[in-house]
Amino acid sequence: MHIPDGFLSPQTYLPAYAVAAVAWWAAGRGLRERLDEALVPRLAAVTALVYAMGLVMLPLPGGTSVHAVGVALLALLFGARLAFLAYSLVLLLQSLLFGAGGITALPVNALAIGGAGALVALAVFRALRGWHEDAAVLLAAWCAVMVSAALVALVLGLQPWLARRADGTPLFFPFGPSVVLPAVLVPHALLGLAEAALTLLVWRAAKARRWRFA
């Protein structure tokens, strides 16, 4: 899921940093009043779980790997703003400590996974919870994974068009959307099923303990 350093052109990550900076500022407004002695340790515990989930890399053919996302769990328990900020912190720590993702790719990863993934998870859950809450959680988690994966794949697939030499050779990521989209979406469709089940288990446990703040 992560885009690593060296795959994105400056034409991509510099504007992404500008957008992400505005999003981080907006998400952080009024945060001090919301954080209290009940929310902080629970947010920290779930963020740590999501951090650990992202470190379990499942190898795929071709030398790449896939891992769980966990942003839906953050969003369903704490809302989109806190999910975006917490997942951005997860991405930053993973890039600095383990080389997963990267500093230049951070804003794109944060916006695609932490931002869009959280918003999609909440939208799906709120649309379907009146029908069946457990099913709403499952679909929210799966859709968050798929939308995040699709956005990451699209950004990668645009790189040959955004940055190339005079002879047409790509300067950064070399493959277009027709290659990247199926390569990213197919394994994440399967991974999303497992992540949805895990999200539901943690959601039920958190709900039983009244951990929900969204």
PDB file of C-alpha atoms in Angstrom:
ATOM      1  CA  MET A   1       0.000   0.000   0.000  1.00  0.00           C
ATOM      2  CA  HIS A   2       2.744   2.493   0.823  1.00  0.00           C
ATOM      3  CA  ILE A   3       4.354   4.434  -1.962  1.00  0.00           C
ATOM      4  CA  PRO A   4       8.108   4.455  -1.235  1.00  0.00           C
ATOM      5  CA  ASP A   5      10.544   7.292  -1.787  1.00  0.00           C
ATOM      6  CA  GLY A   6      11.845   7.654  -5.328  1.00  0.00           C
ATOM      7  CA  PHE A   7       8.606   6.610  -7.026  1.00  0.00           C
ATOM      8  CA  LEU A   8       6.919  10.034  -7.133  1.00  0.00           C
ATOM      9  CA  SER A   9       7.939  13.097  -9.107  1.00  0.00           C
ATOM     10  CA  PRO A  10       8.285  16.546  -7.500  1.00  0.00           C
ATOM     11  CA  GLN A  11       5.289  17.545  -9.638  1.00  0.00           C
ATOM     12  CA  THR A  12       3.329  15.120  -7.451  1.00  0.00           C
ATOM     13  CA  TYR A  13       4.691  15.311  -3.935  1.00  0.00           C
ATOM     14  CA  LEU A  14       5.231  19.079  -3.686  1.00  0.00           C
ATOM     15  CA  PRO A  15       1.564  19.956  -4.394  1.00  0.00           C
ATOM     16  CA  ALA A  16       0.567  16.999  -2.224  1.00  0.00           C
ATOM     17  CA  TYR A  17       2.521  18.470   0.679  1.00  0.00           C
ATOM     18  CA  ALA A  18       0.651  21.758   0.267  1.00  0.00           C
ATOM     19  CA  VAL A  19      -2.717  19.987   0.310  1.00  0.00           C
ATOM     20  CA  ALA A  20      -1.707  17.740   3.196  1.00  0.00           C
ATOM     21  CA  ALA A  21      -0.449  20.691   5.237  1.00  0.00           C
ATOM     22  CA  VAL A  22      -3.847  22.362   4.953  1.00  0.00           C
ATOM     23  CA  ALA A  23      -5.572  19.081   5.822  1.00  0.00           C
ATOM     24  CA  TRP A  24      -3.326  18.517   8.865  1.00  0.00           C
ATOM     25  CA  TRP A  25      -3.963  22.061  10.055  1.00  0.00           C
ATOM     26  CA  ALA A  26      -7.737  21.732   9.596  1.00  0.00           C
ATOM     27  CA  ALA A  27      -7.825  18.340  11.318  1.00  0.00           C
ATOM     28  CA  GLY A  28      -5.819  19.670  14.251  1.00  0.00           C
ATOM     29  CA  ARG A  29      -8.001  22.725  14.908  1.00  0.00           C
ATOM     30  CA  GLY A  30      -9.717  22.511  18.277  1.00  0.00           C
ATOM     31  CA  LEU A  31      -8.033  19.202  19.010  1.00  0.00           C
ATOM     32  CA  ARG A  32      -6.804  20.254  22.460  1.00  0.00           C
ATOM     33  CA  GLU A  33     -10.366  20.656  23.730  1.00  0.00           C
ATOM     34  CA  ARG A  34     -11.327  17.204  22.512  1.00  0.00           C
ATOM     35  CA  LEU A  35      -8.391  15.243  23.906  1.00  0.00           C
ATOM     36  CA  ASP A  36      -9.019  14.145  27.485  1.00  0.00           C
ATOM     37  CA  GLU A  37      -7.956  11.464  29.927  1.00  0.00           C
ATOM     38  CA  ALA A  38     -10.470   8.990  28.485  1.00  0.00           C
ATOM     39  CA  LEU A  39      -9.783   9.497  24.779  1.00  0.00           C
ATOM     40  CA  VAL A  40      -5.984   9.802  24.715  1.00  0.00           C
ATOM     41  CA  PRO A  41      -4.996   6.343  26.060  1.00  0.00           C
ATOM     42  CA  ARG A  42      -7.621   4.633  23.912  1.00  0.00           C
ATOM     43  CA  LEU A  43      -6.566   6.497  20.792  1.00  0.00           C
ATOM     44  CA  ALA A  44      -2.941   5.633  21.568  1.00  0.00           C
ATOM     45  CA  ALA A  45      -3.773   1.953  22.017  1.00  0.00           C
ATOM     46  CA  VAL A  46      -5.696   1.685  18.729  1.00  0.00           C
ATOM     47  CA  THR A  47      -3.047   3.704  16.880  1.00  0.00           C
ATOM     48  CA  ALA A  48      -0.382   1.321  18.181  1.00  0.00           C
ATOM     49  CA  LEU A  49      -2.457  -1.617  16.944  1.00  0.00           C
ATOM     50  CA  VAL A  50      -2.803  -0.022  13.502  1.00  0.00           C
ATOM     51  CA  TYR A  51       0.939   0.672  13.492  1.00  0.00           C
ATOM     52  CA  ALA A  52       1.645  -2.993  14.201  1.00  0.00           C
ATOM     53  CA  MET A  53      -0.821  -4.128  11.531  1.00  0.00           C
ATOM     54  CA  GLY A  54       1.045  -2.100   8.926  1.00  0.00           C
ATOM     55  CA  LEU A  55       4.352  -3.751   9.788  1.00  0.00           C
ATOM     56  CA  VAL A  56       3.133  -7.250   8.884  1.00  0.00           C
ATOM     57  CA  MET A  57       4.140  -7.466   5.227  1.00  0.00           C
ATOM     58  CA  LEU A  58       2.739 -10.323   3.144  1.00  0.00           C
ATOM     59  CA  PRO A  59       5.009 -11.039   0.150  1.00  0.00           C
ATOM     60  CA  LEU A  60       3.590 -11.014  -3.370  1.00  0.00           C
ATOM     61  CA  PRO A  61       5.023 -12.269  -6.683  1.00  0.00           C
ATOM     62  CA  GLY A  62       7.319  -9.705  -8.284  1.00  0.00           C
ATOM     63  CA  GLY A  63       9.211  -8.726  -5.147  1.00  0.00           C
ATOM     64  CA  THR A  64       6.581  -6.472  -3.578  1.00  0.00           C
ATOM     65  CA  SER A  65       4.307  -6.946  -0.579  1.00  0.00           C
ATOM     66  CA  VAL A  66       0.926  -6.045   0.844  1.00  0.00           C
ATOM     67  CA  HIS A  67      -0.122  -5.153   4.384  1.00  0.00           C
ATOM     68  CA  ALA A  68      -3.221  -4.277   6.376  1.00  0.00           C
ATOM     69  CA  VAL A  69      -4.274  -0.630   6.604  1.00  0.00           C
ATOM     70  CA  GLY A  70      -6.359  -0.191   9.759  1.00  0.00           C
ATOM     71  CA  VAL A  71      -7.577   3.328   9.031  1.00  0.00           C
ATOM     72  CA  ALA A  72     -11.222   2.246   9.056  1.00  0.00           C
ATOM     73  CA  LEU A  73     -10.875   1.115  12.654  1.00  0.00           C
ATOM     74  CA  LEU A  74      -9.505   4.510  13.658  1.00  0.00           C
ATOM     75  CA  ALA A  75     -12.242   6.323  11.761  1.00  0.00           C
ATOM     76  CA  LEU A  76     -15.119   4.252  13.146  1.00  0.00           C
ATOM     77  CA  LEU A  77     -13.925   4.669  16.721  1.00  0.00           C
ATOM     78  CA  PHE A  78     -12.580   8.224  16.729  1.00  0.00           C
ATOM     79  CA  GLY A  79     -13.874  10.026  13.635  1.00  0.00           C
ATOM     80  CA  ALA A  80     -12.212  11.145  10.407  1.00  0.00           C
ATOM     81  CA  ARG A  81     -10.110  13.994  11.847  1.00  0.00           C
ATOM     82  CA  LEU A  82      -8.391  11.956  14.521  1.00  0.00           C
ATOM     83  CA  ALA A  83      -8.053   9.003  12.153  1.00  0.00           C
ATOM     84  CA  PHE A  84      -6.280  11.186   9.590  1.00  0.00           C
ATOM     85  CA  LEU A  85      -3.893  12.639  12.166  1.00  0.00           C
ATOM     86  CA  ALA A  86      -3.207   9.307  13.852  1.00  0.00           C
ATOM     87  CA  TYR A  87      -2.609   7.517  10.568  1.00  0.00           C
ATOM     88  CA  SER A  88      -0.304  10.295   9.384  1.00  0.00           C
ATOM     89  CA  LEU A  89       1.737   9.717  12.534  1.00  0.00           C
ATOM     90  CA  VAL A  90       1.764   5.980  11.817  1.00  0.00           C
ATOM     91  CA  LEU A  91       3.062   6.631   8.298  1.00  0.00           C
ATOM     92  CA  LEU A  92       5.718   9.028   9.554  1.00  0.00           C
ATOM     93  CA  LEU A  93       7.022   6.578  12.165  1.00  0.00           C
ATOM     94  CA  GLN A  94       7.003   3.667   9.723  1.00  0.00           C
ATOM     95  CA  SER A  95       8.978   5.676   7.181  1.00  0.00           C
ATOM     96  CA  LEU A  96      11.536   6.946   9.707  1.00  0.00           C
ATOM     97  CA  LEU A  97      12.016   3.757  11.714  1.00  0.00           C
ATOM     98  CA  PHE A  98      11.465   0.979   9.184  1.00  0.00           C
ATOM     99  CA  GLY A  99      11.786   2.546   5.739  1.00  0.00           C
ATOM    100  CA  ALA A 100       8.166   1.756   4.872  1.00  0.00           C
ATOM    101  CA  GLY A 101       6.873   4.529   2.657  1.00  0.00           C
ATOM    102  CA  GLY A 102       9.028   7.647   2.738  1.00  0.00           C
ATOM    103  CA  ILE A 103       9.217  11.349   3.448  1.00  0.00           C
ATOM    104  CA  THR A 104       8.552  12.499  -0.124  1.00  0.00           C
ATOM    105  CA  ALA A 105       5.666  10.042  -0.405  1.00  0.00           C
ATOM    106  CA  LEU A 106       4.250  10.883   3.040  1.00  0.00           C
ATOM    107  CA  PRO A 107       1.624  13.449   1.940  1.00  0.00           C
ATOM    108  CA  VAL A 108       0.251  11.228  -0.822  1.00  0.00           C
ATOM    109  CA  ASN A 109       0.120   8.198   1.477  1.00  0.00           C
ATOM    110  CA  ALA A 110      -1.495  10.265   4.229  1.00  0.00           C
ATOM    111  CA  LEU A 111      -4.134  11.806   1.969  1.00  0.00           C
ATOM    112  CA  ALA A 112      -4.952   8.602   0.105  1.00  0.00           C
ATOM    113  CA  ILE A 113      -5.031   6.249   3.093  1.00  0.00           C
ATOM    114  CA  GLY A 114      -5.487   8.345   6.213  1.00  0.00           C
ATOM    115  CA  GLY A 115      -7.745  10.955   4.618  1.00  0.00           C
ATOM    116  CA  ALA A 116      -9.781   9.303   1.877  1.00  0.00           C
ATOM    117  CA  GLY A 117      -9.803   5.933   3.598  1.00  0.00           C
ATOM    118  CA  ALA A 118     -11.202   7.386   6.819  1.00  0.00           C
ATOM    119  CA  LEU A 119     -13.889   9.412   5.031  1.00  0.00           C
ATOM    120  CA  VAL A 120     -15.000   6.446   2.930  1.00  0.00           C
ATOM    121  CA  ALA A 121     -15.160   4.168   5.962  1.00  0.00           C
ATOM    122  CA  LEU A 122     -17.390   6.605   7.840  1.00  0.00           C
ATOM    123  CA  ALA A 123     -19.608   7.267   4.824  1.00  0.00           C
ATOM    124  CA  VAL A 124     -20.207   3.558   4.187  1.00  0.00           C
ATOM    125  CA  PHE A 125     -20.787   2.806   7.856  1.00  0.00           C
ATOM    126  CA  ARG A 126     -23.277   5.625   8.335  1.00  0.00           C
ATOM    127  CA  ALA A 127     -25.142   4.681   5.156  1.00  0.00           C
ATOM    128  CA  LEU A 128     -25.536   1.025   6.126  1.00  0.00           C
ATOM    129  CA  ARG A 129     -25.616   0.850   9.927  1.00  0.00           C
ATOM    130  CA  GLY A 130     -29.398   1.218  10.008  1.00  0.00           C
ATOM    131  CA  TRP A 131     -29.646  -1.947   7.965  1.00  0.00           C
ATOM    132  CA  HIS A 132     -27.089  -4.098   9.808  1.00  0.00           C
ATOM    133  CA  GLU A 133     -24.332  -2.664  11.968  1.00  0.00           C
ATOM    134  CA  ASP A 134     -21.896  -5.579  11.714  1.00  0.00           C
ATOM    135  CA  ALA A 135     -22.254  -5.676   7.933  1.00  0.00           C
ATOM    136  CA  ALA A 136     -21.743  -1.914   7.848  1.00  0.00           C
ATOM    137  CA  VAL A 137     -18.443  -2.271   9.725  1.00  0.00           C
ATOM    138  CA  LEU A 138     -17.264  -5.051   7.398  1.00  0.00           C
ATOM    139  CA  LEU A 139     -18.108  -3.128   4.239  1.00  0.00           C
ATOM    140  CA  ALA A 140     -16.696   0.114   5.625  1.00  0.00           C
ATOM    141  CA  ALA A 141     -13.327  -1.511   6.309  1.00  0.00           C
ATOM    142  CA  TRP A 142     -13.206  -3.273   2.933  1.00  0.00           C
ATOM    143  CA  CYS A 143     -14.187  -0.145   1.007  1.00  0.00           C
ATOM    144  CA  ALA A 144     -11.600   1.933   2.880  1.00  0.00           C
ATOM    145  CA  VAL A 145      -8.875  -0.503   1.832  1.00  0.00           C
ATOM    146  CA  MET A 146     -10.019  -0.547  -1.794  1.00  0.00           C
ATOM    147  CA  VAL A 147     -10.415   3.212  -2.186  1.00  0.00           C
ATOM    148  CA  SER A 148      -7.023   3.831  -0.584  1.00  0.00           C
ATOM    149  CA  ALA A 149      -5.417   1.228  -2.828  1.00  0.00           C
ATOM    150  CA  ALA A 150      -7.076   2.669  -5.925  1.00  0.00           C
ATOM    151  CA  LEU A 151      -5.876   6.190  -5.161  1.00  0.00           C
ATOM    152  CA  VAL A 152      -2.333   5.022  -4.496  1.00  0.00           C
ATOM    153  CA  ALA A 153      -2.358   3.037  -7.742  1.00  0.00           C
ATOM    154  CA  LEU A 154      -3.688   5.983  -9.742  1.00  0.00           C
ATOM    155  CA  VAL A 155      -1.018   8.319  -8.397  1.00  0.00           C
ATOM    156  CA  LEU A 156       1.660   5.788  -9.297  1.00  0.00           C
ATOM    157  CA  GLY A 157       0.135   5.156 -12.703  1.00  0.00           C
ATOM    158  CA  LEU A 158       0.245   8.862 -13.569  1.00  0.00           C
ATOM    159  CA  GLN A 159       3.985   9.157 -12.971  1.00  0.00           C
ATOM    160  CA  PRO A 160       5.121   8.127 -16.493  1.00  0.00           C
ATOM    161  CA  TRP A 161       2.929  10.907 -17.891  1.00  0.00           C
ATOM    162  CA  LEU A 162       3.970  13.536 -15.322  1.00  0.00           C
ATOM    163  CA  ALA A 163       7.746  13.142 -15.482  1.00  0.00           C
ATOM    164  CA  ARG A 164       9.678  11.739 -18.438  1.00  0.00           C
ATOM    165  CA  ARG A 165      12.739  12.425 -20.541  1.00  0.00           C
ATOM    166  CA  ALA A 166      12.630  13.941 -23.982  1.00  0.00           C
ATOM    167  CA  ASP A 167      12.625  10.443 -25.519  1.00  0.00           C
ATOM    168  CA  GLY A 168       9.576   9.482 -23.426  1.00  0.00           C
ATOM    169  CA  THR A 169      11.412   7.361 -20.849  1.00  0.00           C
ATOM    170  CA  PRO A 170       9.792   7.732 -17.399  1.00  0.00           C
ATOM    171  CA  LEU A 171      11.982   9.418 -14.803  1.00  0.00           C
ATOM    172  CA  PHE A 172      10.287   7.830 -11.795  1.00  0.00           C
ATOM    173  CA  PHE A 173       7.676   5.066 -11.645  1.00  0.00           C
ATOM    174  CA  PRO A 174       7.561   3.424 -15.096  1.00  0.00           C
ATOM    175  CA  PHE A 175       4.146   1.721 -15.285  1.00  0.00           C
ATOM    176  CA  GLY A 176       0.792   3.209 -16.260  1.00  0.00           C
ATOM    177  CA  PRO A 177      -2.662   2.703 -14.709  1.00  0.00           C
ATOM    178  CA  SER A 178      -3.484  -0.322 -16.875  1.00  0.00           C
ATOM    179  CA  VAL A 179      -0.666  -2.225 -15.163  1.00  0.00           C
ATOM    180  CA  VAL A 180      -0.725  -0.697 -11.694  1.00  0.00           C
ATOM    181  CA  LEU A 181      -4.464  -0.766 -10.946  1.00  0.00           C
ATOM    182  CA  PRO A 182      -4.974  -4.550 -11.250  1.00  0.00           C
ATOM    183  CA  ALA A 183      -1.608  -5.267  -9.624  1.00  0.00           C
ATOM    184  CA  VAL A 184      -2.603  -3.232  -6.562  1.00  0.00           C
ATOM    185  CA  LEU A 185      -6.348  -3.798  -6.364  1.00  0.00           C
ATOM    186  CA  VAL A 186      -6.523  -7.579  -6.744  1.00  0.00           C
ATOM    187  CA  PRO A 187      -4.372  -8.483  -3.706  1.00  0.00           C
ATOM    188  CA  HIS A 188      -5.958  -5.706  -1.649  1.00  0.00           C
ATOM    189  CA  ALA A 189      -9.431  -7.024  -2.453  1.00  0.00           C
ATOM    190  CA  LEU A 190      -8.428 -10.264  -0.751  1.00  0.00           C
ATOM    191  CA  LEU A 191      -6.534  -8.582   2.055  1.00  0.00           C
ATOM    192  CA  GLY A 192      -9.516  -6.310   2.644  1.00  0.00           C
ATOM    193  CA  LEU A 193     -11.665  -9.296   3.561  1.00  0.00           C
ATOM    194  CA  ALA A 194      -9.280 -10.302   6.348  1.00  0.00           C
ATOM    195  CA  GLU A 195      -8.909  -6.724   7.520  1.00  0.00           C
ATOM    196  CA  ALA A 196     -12.687  -6.293   7.579  1.00  0.00           C
ATOM    197  CA  ALA A 197     -13.023  -9.327   9.855  1.00  0.00           C
ATOM    198  CA  LEU A 198     -10.299  -8.019  12.187  1.00  0.00           C
ATOM    199  CA  THR A 199     -11.889  -4.570  12.219  1.00  0.00           C
ATOM    200  CA  LEU A 200     -15.219  -6.071  13.247  1.00  0.00           C
ATOM    201  CA  LEU A 201     -13.637  -8.034  16.104  1.00  0.00           C
ATOM    202  CA  VAL A 202     -11.873  -4.981  17.498  1.00  0.00           C
ATOM    203  CA  TRP A 203     -14.958  -2.811  16.894  1.00  0.00           C
ATOM    204  CA  ARG A 204     -17.116  -5.177  18.931  1.00  0.00           C
ATOM    205  CA  ALA A 205     -14.604  -5.273  21.777  1.00  0.00           C
ATOM    206  CA  ALA A 206     -14.248  -1.475  21.790  1.00  0.00           C
ATOM    207  CA  LYS A 207     -18.004  -0.964  21.630  1.00  0.00           C
ATOM    208  CA  ALA A 208     -18.544  -3.313  24.557  1.00  0.00           C
ATOM    209  CA  ARG A 209     -16.155  -1.166  26.579  1.00  0.00           C
ATOM    210  CA  ARG A 210     -17.709   2.074  25.287  1.00  0.00           C
ATOM    211  CA  TRP A 211     -14.537   3.118  23.498  1.00  0.00           C
ATOM    212  CA  ARG A 212     -16.351   4.750  20.608  1.00  0.00           C
ATOM    213  CA  PHE A 213     -15.817   8.514  20.233  1.00  0.00           C
ATOM    214  CA  ALA A 214     -16.828   9.075  16.566  1.00  0.00           C
TER     215      ALA A 214
END
